[in-house]
């Protein structure tokens, strides 16, 4: 790579190395790895464009990556779960151990404590 092109692409090369390291850490967190990832320095020396080569991988790794990507896409599509905090005086339905519904009323409600009175039990 010429010294001028090397100087022009220095930030891009550092960014590519950082992105590849981050990608490898994310894969490791997901319990997998791509065994032959790397940075295509040859393309960079000709075009100035830095490419990350994901290399070859066995079917088992690609299957795991497909599952991880699908899970991530699904998580992004689903609305975030919002914590529910009952209010004093609010009617709620609980389930008994046998699954039978129990009507109840919230007596006291804070973020740390909820006191409930079963209807008919004063």
mmCIF file of the C-alpha atoms, coordinates in Angstrom:
data_MODEL
# 
_entry.id   MODEL 
# 
loop_
_atom_site.group_PDB 
_atom_site.id 
_atom_site.type_symbol 
_atom_site.label_atom_id 
_atom_site.label_alt_id 
_atom_site.label_comp_id 
_atom_site.label_asym_id 
_atom_site.label_entity_id 
_atom_site.label_seq_id 
_atom_site.pdbx_PDB_ins_code 
_atom_site.Cartn_x 
_atom_site.Cartn_y 
_atom_site.Cartn_z 
_atom_site.occupancy 
_atom_site.B_iso_or_equiv 
_atom_site.pdbx_formal_charge 
_atom_site.auth_seq_id 
_atom_site.auth_comp_id 
_atom_site.auth_asym_id 
_atom_site.auth_atom_id 
_atom_site.pdbx_PDB_model_num 
ATOM 1   C CA . UNK A 1 1   ? 0.000   0.000   0.000  1.00 0.00 ? 1   UNK A CA 1 
ATOM 2   C CA . UNK A 1 2   ? 1.441   3.362   -0.944 1.00 0.00 ? 2   UNK A CA 1 
ATOM 3   C CA . UNK A 1 3   ? 2.269   5.700   1.898  1.00 0.00 ? 3   UNK A CA 1 
ATOM 4   C CA . UNK A 1 4   ? -0.325  8.253   0.707  1.00 0.00 ? 4   UNK A CA 1 
ATOM 5   C CA . UNK A 1 5   ? -3.089  5.646   0.534  1.00 0.00 ? 5   UNK A CA 1 
ATOM 6   C CA . UNK A 1 6   ? -1.923  4.219   3.870  1.00 0.00 ? 6   UNK A CA 1 
ATOM 7   C CA . UNK A 1 7   ? -2.207  7.670   5.457  1.00 0.00 ? 7   UNK A CA 1 
ATOM 8   C CA . UNK A 1 8   ? -5.634  8.313   3.876  1.00 0.00 ? 8   UNK A CA 1 
ATOM 9   C CA . UNK A 1 9   ? -7.042  4.982   5.053  1.00 0.00 ? 9   UNK A CA 1 
ATOM 10  C CA . UNK A 1 10  ? -5.453  4.925   8.529  1.00 0.00 ? 10  UNK A CA 1 
ATOM 11  C CA . UNK A 1 11  ? -8.710  5.760   10.344 1.00 0.00 ? 11  UNK A CA 1 
ATOM 12  C CA . UNK A 1 12  ? -10.650 3.297   8.187  1.00 0.00 ? 12  UNK A CA 1 
ATOM 13  C CA . UNK A 1 13  ? -8.135  0.529   8.932  1.00 0.00 ? 13  UNK A CA 1 
ATOM 14  C CA . UNK A 1 14  ? -8.335  1.188   12.679 1.00 0.00 ? 14  UNK A CA 1 
ATOM 15  C CA . UNK A 1 15  ? -12.136 1.224   12.492 1.00 0.00 ? 15  UNK A CA 1 
ATOM 16  C CA . UNK A 1 16  ? -12.171 -2.068  10.542 1.00 0.00 ? 16  UNK A CA 1 
ATOM 17  C CA . UNK A 1 17  ? -9.924  -3.722  13.124 1.00 0.00 ? 17  UNK A CA 1 
ATOM 18  C CA . UNK A 1 18  ? -12.131 -2.450  15.950 1.00 0.00 ? 18  UNK A CA 1 
ATOM 19  C CA . UNK A 1 19  ? -15.328 -3.556  14.213 1.00 0.00 ? 19  UNK A CA 1 
ATOM 20  C CA . UNK A 1 20  ? -13.877 -7.016  13.570 1.00 0.00 ? 20  UNK A CA 1 
ATOM 21  C CA . UNK A 1 21  ? -12.819 -7.350  17.219 1.00 0.00 ? 21  UNK A CA 1 
ATOM 22  C CA . UNK A 1 22  ? -16.297 -6.276  18.344 1.00 0.00 ? 22  UNK A CA 1 
ATOM 23  C CA . UNK A 1 23  ? -17.884 -8.779  15.933 1.00 0.00 ? 23  UNK A CA 1 
ATOM 24  C CA . UNK A 1 24  ? -15.723 -11.602 17.293 1.00 0.00 ? 24  UNK A CA 1 
ATOM 25  C CA . UNK A 1 25  ? -16.666 -10.719 20.871 1.00 0.00 ? 25  UNK A CA 1 
ATOM 26  C CA . UNK A 1 26  ? -20.367 -10.673 19.932 1.00 0.00 ? 26  UNK A CA 1 
ATOM 27  C CA . UNK A 1 27  ? -20.014 -14.085 18.295 1.00 0.00 ? 27  UNK A CA 1 
ATOM 28  C CA . UNK A 1 28  ? -18.220 -15.457 21.346 1.00 0.00 ? 28  UNK A CA 1 
ATOM 29  C CA . UNK A 1 29  ? -21.014 -14.105 23.560 1.00 0.00 ? 29  UNK A CA 1 
ATOM 30  C CA . UNK A 1 30  ? -23.475 -15.995 21.348 1.00 0.00 ? 30  UNK A CA 1 
ATOM 31  C CA . UNK A 1 31  ? -21.379 -19.120 21.863 1.00 0.00 ? 31  UNK A CA 1 
ATOM 32  C CA . UNK A 1 32  ? -19.869 -19.402 18.395 1.00 0.00 ? 32  UNK A CA 1 
ATOM 33  C CA . UNK A 1 33  ? -17.076 -18.132 16.182 1.00 0.00 ? 33  UNK A CA 1 
ATOM 34  C CA . UNK A 1 34  ? -16.189 -17.827 12.531 1.00 0.00 ? 34  UNK A CA 1 
ATOM 35  C CA . UNK A 1 35  ? -12.815 -19.550 12.233 1.00 0.00 ? 35  UNK A CA 1 
ATOM 36  C CA . UNK A 1 36  ? -11.372 -17.584 9.319  1.00 0.00 ? 36  UNK A CA 1 
ATOM 37  C CA . UNK A 1 37  ? -12.399 -13.945 9.692  1.00 0.00 ? 37  UNK A CA 1 
ATOM 38  C CA . UNK A 1 38  ? -9.957  -11.254 8.763  1.00 0.00 ? 38  UNK A CA 1 
ATOM 39  C CA . UNK A 1 39  ? -9.450  -7.941  7.036  1.00 0.00 ? 39  UNK A CA 1 
ATOM 40  C CA . UNK A 1 40  ? -8.838  -7.926  3.290  1.00 0.00 ? 40  UNK A CA 1 
ATOM 41  C CA . UNK A 1 41  ? -5.773  -5.710  3.210  1.00 0.00 ? 41  UNK A CA 1 
ATOM 42  C CA . UNK A 1 42  ? -5.150  -6.509  -0.497 1.00 0.00 ? 42  UNK A CA 1 
ATOM 43  C CA . UNK A 1 43  ? -8.390  -4.828  -1.566 1.00 0.00 ? 43  UNK A CA 1 
ATOM 44  C CA . UNK A 1 44  ? -7.557  -1.866  0.653  1.00 0.00 ? 44  UNK A CA 1 
ATOM 45  C CA . UNK A 1 45  ? -4.160  -1.429  -0.969 1.00 0.00 ? 45  UNK A CA 1 
ATOM 46  C CA . UNK A 1 46  ? -5.726  -1.225  -4.441 1.00 0.00 ? 46  UNK A CA 1 
ATOM 47  C CA . UNK A 1 47  ? -9.047  0.521   -3.885 1.00 0.00 ? 47  UNK A CA 1 
ATOM 48  C CA . UNK A 1 48  ? -8.660  2.182   -0.506 1.00 0.00 ? 48  UNK A CA 1 
ATOM 49  C CA . UNK A 1 49  ? -11.839 0.386   0.604  1.00 0.00 ? 49  UNK A CA 1 
ATOM 50  C CA . UNK A 1 50  ? -11.442 -1.758  3.719  1.00 0.00 ? 50  UNK A CA 1 
ATOM 51  C CA . UNK A 1 51  ? -13.358 -5.051  3.526  1.00 0.00 ? 51  UNK A CA 1 
ATOM 52  C CA . UNK A 1 52  ? -13.871 -7.513  6.359  1.00 0.00 ? 52  UNK A CA 1 
ATOM 53  C CA . UNK A 1 53  ? -13.669 -11.097 5.150  1.00 0.00 ? 53  UNK A CA 1 
ATOM 54  C CA . UNK A 1 54  ? -16.008 -13.353 7.128  1.00 0.00 ? 54  UNK A CA 1 
ATOM 55  C CA . UNK A 1 55  ? -14.365 -16.410 5.579  1.00 0.00 ? 55  UNK A CA 1 
ATOM 56  C CA . UNK A 1 56  ? -15.691 -19.933 5.480  1.00 0.00 ? 56  UNK A CA 1 
ATOM 57  C CA . UNK A 1 57  ? -17.639 -21.621 8.223  1.00 0.00 ? 57  UNK A CA 1 
ATOM 58  C CA . UNK A 1 58  ? -19.057 -25.067 8.866  1.00 0.00 ? 58  UNK A CA 1 
ATOM 59  C CA . UNK A 1 59  ? -22.801 -25.601 8.526  1.00 0.00 ? 59  UNK A CA 1 
ATOM 60  C CA . UNK A 1 60  ? -23.202 -25.843 12.313 1.00 0.00 ? 60  UNK A CA 1 
ATOM 61  C CA . UNK A 1 61  ? -21.745 -22.350 12.800 1.00 0.00 ? 61  UNK A CA 1 
ATOM 62  C CA . UNK A 1 62  ? -23.864 -20.817 10.037 1.00 0.00 ? 62  UNK A CA 1 
ATOM 63  C CA . UNK A 1 63  ? -26.956 -22.459 11.538 1.00 0.00 ? 63  UNK A CA 1 
ATOM 64  C CA . UNK A 1 64  ? -26.150 -20.976 14.961 1.00 0.00 ? 64  UNK A CA 1 
ATOM 65  C CA . UNK A 1 65  ? -25.511 -17.530 13.437 1.00 0.00 ? 65  UNK A CA 1 
ATOM 66  C CA . UNK A 1 66  ? -28.813 -17.729 11.570 1.00 0.00 ? 66  UNK A CA 1 
ATOM 67  C CA . UNK A 1 67  ? -30.616 -18.454 14.847 1.00 0.00 ? 67  UNK A CA 1 
ATOM 68  C CA . UNK A 1 68  ? -28.845 -15.567 16.606 1.00 0.00 ? 68  UNK A CA 1 
ATOM 69  C CA . UNK A 1 69  ? -29.704 -13.137 13.796 1.00 0.00 ? 69  UNK A CA 1 
ATOM 70  C CA . UNK A 1 70  ? -33.345 -14.254 13.745 1.00 0.00 ? 70  UNK A CA 1 
ATOM 71  C CA . UNK A 1 71  ? -33.589 -13.834 17.522 1.00 0.00 ? 71  UNK A CA 1 
ATOM 72  C CA . UNK A 1 72  ? -32.111 -10.344 17.237 1.00 0.00 ? 72  UNK A CA 1 
ATOM 73  C CA . UNK A 1 73  ? -34.472 -9.337  14.433 1.00 0.00 ? 73  UNK A CA 1 
ATOM 74  C CA . UNK A 1 74  ? -37.439 -10.708 16.384 1.00 0.00 ? 74  UNK A CA 1 
ATOM 75  C CA . UNK A 1 75  ? -36.367 -8.821  19.515 1.00 0.00 ? 75  UNK A CA 1 
ATOM 76  C CA . UNK A 1 76  ? -36.144 -5.569  17.559 1.00 0.00 ? 76  UNK A CA 1 
ATOM 77  C CA . UNK A 1 77  ? -39.631 -6.055  16.105 1.00 0.00 ? 77  UNK A CA 1 
ATOM 78  C CA . UNK A 1 78  ? -41.358 -6.806  19.411 1.00 0.00 ? 78  UNK A CA 1 
ATOM 79  C CA . UNK A 1 79  ? -42.380 -3.815  21.482 1.00 0.00 ? 79  UNK A CA 1 
ATOM 80  C CA . UNK A 1 80  ? -40.368 -3.448  24.687 1.00 0.00 ? 80  UNK A CA 1 
ATOM 81  C CA . UNK A 1 81  ? -41.993 -4.848  27.801 1.00 0.00 ? 81  UNK A CA 1 
ATOM 82  C CA . UNK A 1 82  ? -43.191 -2.093  30.090 1.00 0.00 ? 82  UNK A CA 1 
ATOM 83  C CA . UNK A 1 83  ? -43.225 -2.745  33.817 1.00 0.00 ? 83  UNK A CA 1 
ATOM 84  C CA . UNK A 1 84  ? -46.723 -2.820  35.255 1.00 0.00 ? 84  UNK A CA 1 
ATOM 85  C CA . UNK A 1 85  ? -47.344 -1.162  38.593 1.00 0.00 ? 85  UNK A CA 1 
ATOM 86  C CA . UNK A 1 86  ? -50.829 -1.551  40.061 1.00 0.00 ? 86  UNK A CA 1 
ATOM 87  C CA . UNK A 1 87  ? -52.610 1.394   41.672 1.00 0.00 ? 87  UNK A CA 1 
ATOM 88  C CA . UNK A 1 88  ? -54.363 1.398   45.034 1.00 0.00 ? 88  UNK A CA 1 
ATOM 89  C CA . UNK A 1 89  ? -58.050 0.644   44.566 1.00 0.00 ? 89  UNK A CA 1 
ATOM 90  C CA . UNK A 1 90  ? -57.476 -1.189  41.291 1.00 0.00 ? 90  UNK A CA 1 
ATOM 91  C CA . UNK A 1 91  ? -59.321 -4.495  40.772 1.00 0.00 ? 91  UNK A CA 1 
ATOM 92  C CA . UNK A 1 92  ? -57.047 -7.380  39.770 1.00 0.00 ? 92  UNK A CA 1 
ATOM 93  C CA . UNK A 1 93  ? -57.462 -11.079 39.131 1.00 0.00 ? 93  UNK A CA 1 
ATOM 94  C CA . UNK A 1 94  ? -55.058 -13.566 40.673 1.00 0.00 ? 94  UNK A CA 1 
ATOM 95  C CA . UNK A 1 95  ? -54.802 -17.270 40.000 1.00 0.00 ? 95  UNK A CA 1 
ATOM 96  C CA . UNK A 1 96  ? -55.033 -19.864 42.761 1.00 0.00 ? 96  UNK A CA 1 
ATOM 97  C CA . UNK A 1 97  ? -52.607 -22.800 42.761 1.00 0.00 ? 97  UNK A CA 1 
ATOM 98  C CA . UNK A 1 98  ? -55.209 -24.856 40.910 1.00 0.00 ? 98  UNK A CA 1 
ATOM 99  C CA . UNK A 1 99  ? -55.585 -22.100 38.293 1.00 0.00 ? 99  UNK A CA 1 
ATOM 100 C CA . UNK A 1 100 ? -58.943 -20.836 39.545 1.00 0.00 ? 100 UNK A CA 1 
ATOM 101 C CA . UNK A 1 101 ? -59.328 -17.043 39.198 1.00 0.00 ? 101 UNK A CA 1 
ATOM 102 C CA . UNK A 1 102 ? -59.481 -15.015 42.398 1.00 0.00 ? 102 UNK A CA 1 
ATOM 103 C CA . UNK A 1 103 ? -60.945 -11.499 42.354 1.00 0.00 ? 103 UNK A CA 1 
ATOM 104 C CA . UNK A 1 104 ? -58.884 -9.084  44.429 1.00 0.00 ? 104 UNK A CA 1 
ATOM 105 C CA . UNK A 1 105 ? -58.296 -5.387  45.082 1.00 0.00 ? 105 UNK A CA 1 
ATOM 106 C CA . UNK A 1 106 ? -54.991 -3.561  45.435 1.00 0.00 ? 106 UNK A CA 1 
ATOM 107 C CA . UNK A 1 107 ? -54.889 -1.924  48.867 1.00 0.00 ? 107 UNK A CA 1 
ATOM 108 C CA . UNK A 1 108 ? -51.376 -0.419  48.857 1.00 0.00 ? 108 UNK A CA 1 
ATOM 109 C CA . UNK A 1 109 ? -49.072 -0.112  45.863 1.00 0.00 ? 109 UNK A CA 1 
ATOM 110 C CA . UNK A 1 110 ? -45.524 1.200   45.716 1.00 0.00 ? 110 UNK A CA 1 
ATOM 111 C CA . UNK A 1 111 ? -42.645 0.124   43.494 1.00 0.00 ? 111 UNK A CA 1 
ATOM 112 C CA . UNK A 1 112 ? -41.441 -2.222  46.244 1.00 0.00 ? 112 UNK A CA 1 
ATOM 113 C CA . UNK A 1 113 ? -44.642 -3.380  47.937 1.00 0.00 ? 113 UNK A CA 1 
ATOM 114 C CA . UNK A 1 114 ? -48.098 -4.358  46.780 1.00 0.00 ? 114 UNK A CA 1 
ATOM 115 C CA . UNK A 1 115 ? -50.756 -5.332  49.285 1.00 0.00 ? 115 UNK A CA 1 
ATOM 116 C CA . UNK A 1 116 ? -53.783 -7.105  47.896 1.00 0.00 ? 116 UNK A CA 1 
ATOM 117 C CA . UNK A 1 117 ? -57.075 -8.001  49.557 1.00 0.00 ? 117 UNK A CA 1 
ATOM 118 C CA . UNK A 1 118 ? -59.063 -10.876 48.131 1.00 0.00 ? 118 UNK A CA 1 
ATOM 119 C CA . UNK A 1 119 ? -62.658 -9.863  47.463 1.00 0.00 ? 119 UNK A CA 1 
ATOM 120 C CA . UNK A 1 120 ? -64.923 -11.086 50.226 1.00 0.00 ? 120 UNK A CA 1 
ATOM 121 C CA . UNK A 1 121 ? -61.971 -11.320 52.671 1.00 0.00 ? 121 UNK A CA 1 
ATOM 122 C CA . UNK A 1 122 ? -61.830 -8.216  54.850 1.00 0.00 ? 122 UNK A CA 1 
# 
